[in-house]
Coordinates of C-alpha atoms in Angstrom, one line a residue:
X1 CA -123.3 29.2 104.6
X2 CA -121.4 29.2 101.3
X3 CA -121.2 26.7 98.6
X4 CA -117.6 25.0 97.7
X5 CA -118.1 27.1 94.4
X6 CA -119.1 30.1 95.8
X7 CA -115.9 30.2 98.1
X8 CA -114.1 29.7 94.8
X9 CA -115.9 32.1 93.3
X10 CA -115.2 34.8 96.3
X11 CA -111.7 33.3 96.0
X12 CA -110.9 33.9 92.5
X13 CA -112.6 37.2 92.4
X14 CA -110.1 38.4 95.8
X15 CA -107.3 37.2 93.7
X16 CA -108.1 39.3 90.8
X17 CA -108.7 42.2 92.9
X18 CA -105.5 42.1 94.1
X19 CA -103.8 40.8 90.8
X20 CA -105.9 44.2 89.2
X21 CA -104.5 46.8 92.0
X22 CA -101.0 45.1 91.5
X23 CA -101.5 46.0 88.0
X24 CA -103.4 49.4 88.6
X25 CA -99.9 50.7 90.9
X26 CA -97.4 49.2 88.6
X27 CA -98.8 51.0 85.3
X28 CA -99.0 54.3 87.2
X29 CA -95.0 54.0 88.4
X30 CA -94.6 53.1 84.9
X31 CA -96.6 56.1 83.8
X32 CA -94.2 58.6 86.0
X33 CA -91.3 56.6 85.1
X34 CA -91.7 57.6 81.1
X35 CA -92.7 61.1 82.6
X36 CA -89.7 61.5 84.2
X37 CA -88.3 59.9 81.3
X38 CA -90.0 62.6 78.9
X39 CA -88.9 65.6 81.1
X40 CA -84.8 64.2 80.6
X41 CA -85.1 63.8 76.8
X42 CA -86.6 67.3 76.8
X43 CA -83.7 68.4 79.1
X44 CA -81.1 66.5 76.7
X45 CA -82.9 68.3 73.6
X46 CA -82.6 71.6 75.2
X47 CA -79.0 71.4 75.8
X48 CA -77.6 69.7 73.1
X49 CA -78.0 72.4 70.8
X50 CA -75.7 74.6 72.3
X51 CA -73.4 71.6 73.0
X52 CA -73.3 71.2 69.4
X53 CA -72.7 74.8 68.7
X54 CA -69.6 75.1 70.9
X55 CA -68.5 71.5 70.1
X56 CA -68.2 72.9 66.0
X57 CA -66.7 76.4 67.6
X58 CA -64.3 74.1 68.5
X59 CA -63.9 72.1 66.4
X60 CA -63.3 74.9 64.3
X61 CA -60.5 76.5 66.4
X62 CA -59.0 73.8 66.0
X63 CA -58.9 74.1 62.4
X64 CA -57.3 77.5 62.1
X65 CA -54.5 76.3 64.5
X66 CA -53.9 73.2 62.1
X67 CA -54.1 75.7 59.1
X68 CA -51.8 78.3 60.8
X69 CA -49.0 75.5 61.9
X70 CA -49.2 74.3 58.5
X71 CA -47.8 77.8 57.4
X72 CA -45.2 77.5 59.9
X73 CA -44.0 74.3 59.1
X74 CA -43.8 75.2 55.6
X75 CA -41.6 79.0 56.6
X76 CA -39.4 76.4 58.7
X77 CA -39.4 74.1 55.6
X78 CA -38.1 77.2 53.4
X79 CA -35.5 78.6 56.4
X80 CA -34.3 74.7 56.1
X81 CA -33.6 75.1 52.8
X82 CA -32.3 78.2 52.4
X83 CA -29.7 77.8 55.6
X84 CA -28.5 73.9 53.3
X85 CA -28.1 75.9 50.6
X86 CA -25.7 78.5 52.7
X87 CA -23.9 76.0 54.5
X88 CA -22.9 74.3 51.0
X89 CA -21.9 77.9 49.3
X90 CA -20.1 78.4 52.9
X91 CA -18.5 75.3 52.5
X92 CA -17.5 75.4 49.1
X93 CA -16.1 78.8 49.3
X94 CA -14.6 79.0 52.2
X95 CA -13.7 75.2 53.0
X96 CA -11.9 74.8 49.5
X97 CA -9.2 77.4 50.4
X98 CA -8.6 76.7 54.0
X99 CA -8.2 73.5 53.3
X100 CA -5.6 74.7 50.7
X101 CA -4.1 77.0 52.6
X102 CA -3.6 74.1 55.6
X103 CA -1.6 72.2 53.0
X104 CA 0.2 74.9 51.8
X105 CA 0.5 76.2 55.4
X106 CA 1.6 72.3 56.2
X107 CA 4.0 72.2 53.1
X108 CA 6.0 75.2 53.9
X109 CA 6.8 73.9 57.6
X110 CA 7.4 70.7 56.5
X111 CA 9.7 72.2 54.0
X112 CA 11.5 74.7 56.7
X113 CA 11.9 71.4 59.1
X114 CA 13.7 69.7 56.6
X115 CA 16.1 72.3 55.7
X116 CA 16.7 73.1 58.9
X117 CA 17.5 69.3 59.7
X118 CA 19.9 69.0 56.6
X119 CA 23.5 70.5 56.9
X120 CA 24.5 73.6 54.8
X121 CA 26.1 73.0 52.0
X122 CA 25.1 69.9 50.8
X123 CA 23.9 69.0 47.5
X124 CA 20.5 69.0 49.2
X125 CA 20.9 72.7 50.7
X126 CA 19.6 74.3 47.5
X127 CA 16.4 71.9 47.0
X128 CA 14.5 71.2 50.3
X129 CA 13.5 67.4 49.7
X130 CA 10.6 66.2 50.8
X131 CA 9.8 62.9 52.3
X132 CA 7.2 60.1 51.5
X133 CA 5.1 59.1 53.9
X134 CA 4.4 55.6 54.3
X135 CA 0.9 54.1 55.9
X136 CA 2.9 50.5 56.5
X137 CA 1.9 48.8 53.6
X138 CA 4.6 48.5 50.8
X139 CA 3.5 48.6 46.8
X140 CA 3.5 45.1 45.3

């Protein structure tokens, strides 16, 4: 029969037998684990290269259609400009006279209403007088 310690023995060398094929199946997982791992980066490597080169192809599209609406916003900038600048000649040359010609235009009906309102023959029948207009409020 066996000893106290040789039962120990047996029974600590069962335990690392087991503890060493625990061992021996978790570093081989682990080996095809960075394996597999190994293949993927490769994978990533191979493919990020042309990832990159159509990432700065865009990027560089991009680019030119920023550069090319920065040349239209300046040609609207300069049709902007120039359409102000001939709305205030428009203005100034024609607005000036039509609003003169309105008052003149105004003037001359006024003028015609009040000599048709005043009897002929009057002292006023040579001399159309015209009227003040008043706003309500009297001069102190």
């Amino acid at each position: 029969m066996l000893t106290g310690g040789q039962v120990a023995g047996l029974i600590v060398a069962v335990f690392w037998a087991v503890l060493v094929s625990f061992l021996a199946l978790t570093l081989l997982r682990l080996a095809r684990l960075l394996n597999e791992a190994g293949k993927l980066v490769a994978d990533l490597a191979d493919q990020a290269g042309p990832l990159m080169e159509d990432m700065t192809q865009t990027v560089r599209r991009a680019n030119e259609q920023l550069d090319r609406t920065d040349v239209i916003t300046r040609q609207v900038h300069g049709v902007t400009r120039n359409v102000s600048a001939v709305t205030t000649i428009m203005t100034s040359v024609v607005g000036g006279p039509l609003v003169k010609a309105a008052a003149f235009s105004y003037g001359v009906r006024k003028a015609l209403s009040n000599r048709a309102e005043q009897p002929h023959g009057g002292a006023g029948a040579s001399r159309p007088q015209l009227q003040a207009r008043h706003n309500g409020k009297r001069r102190g």
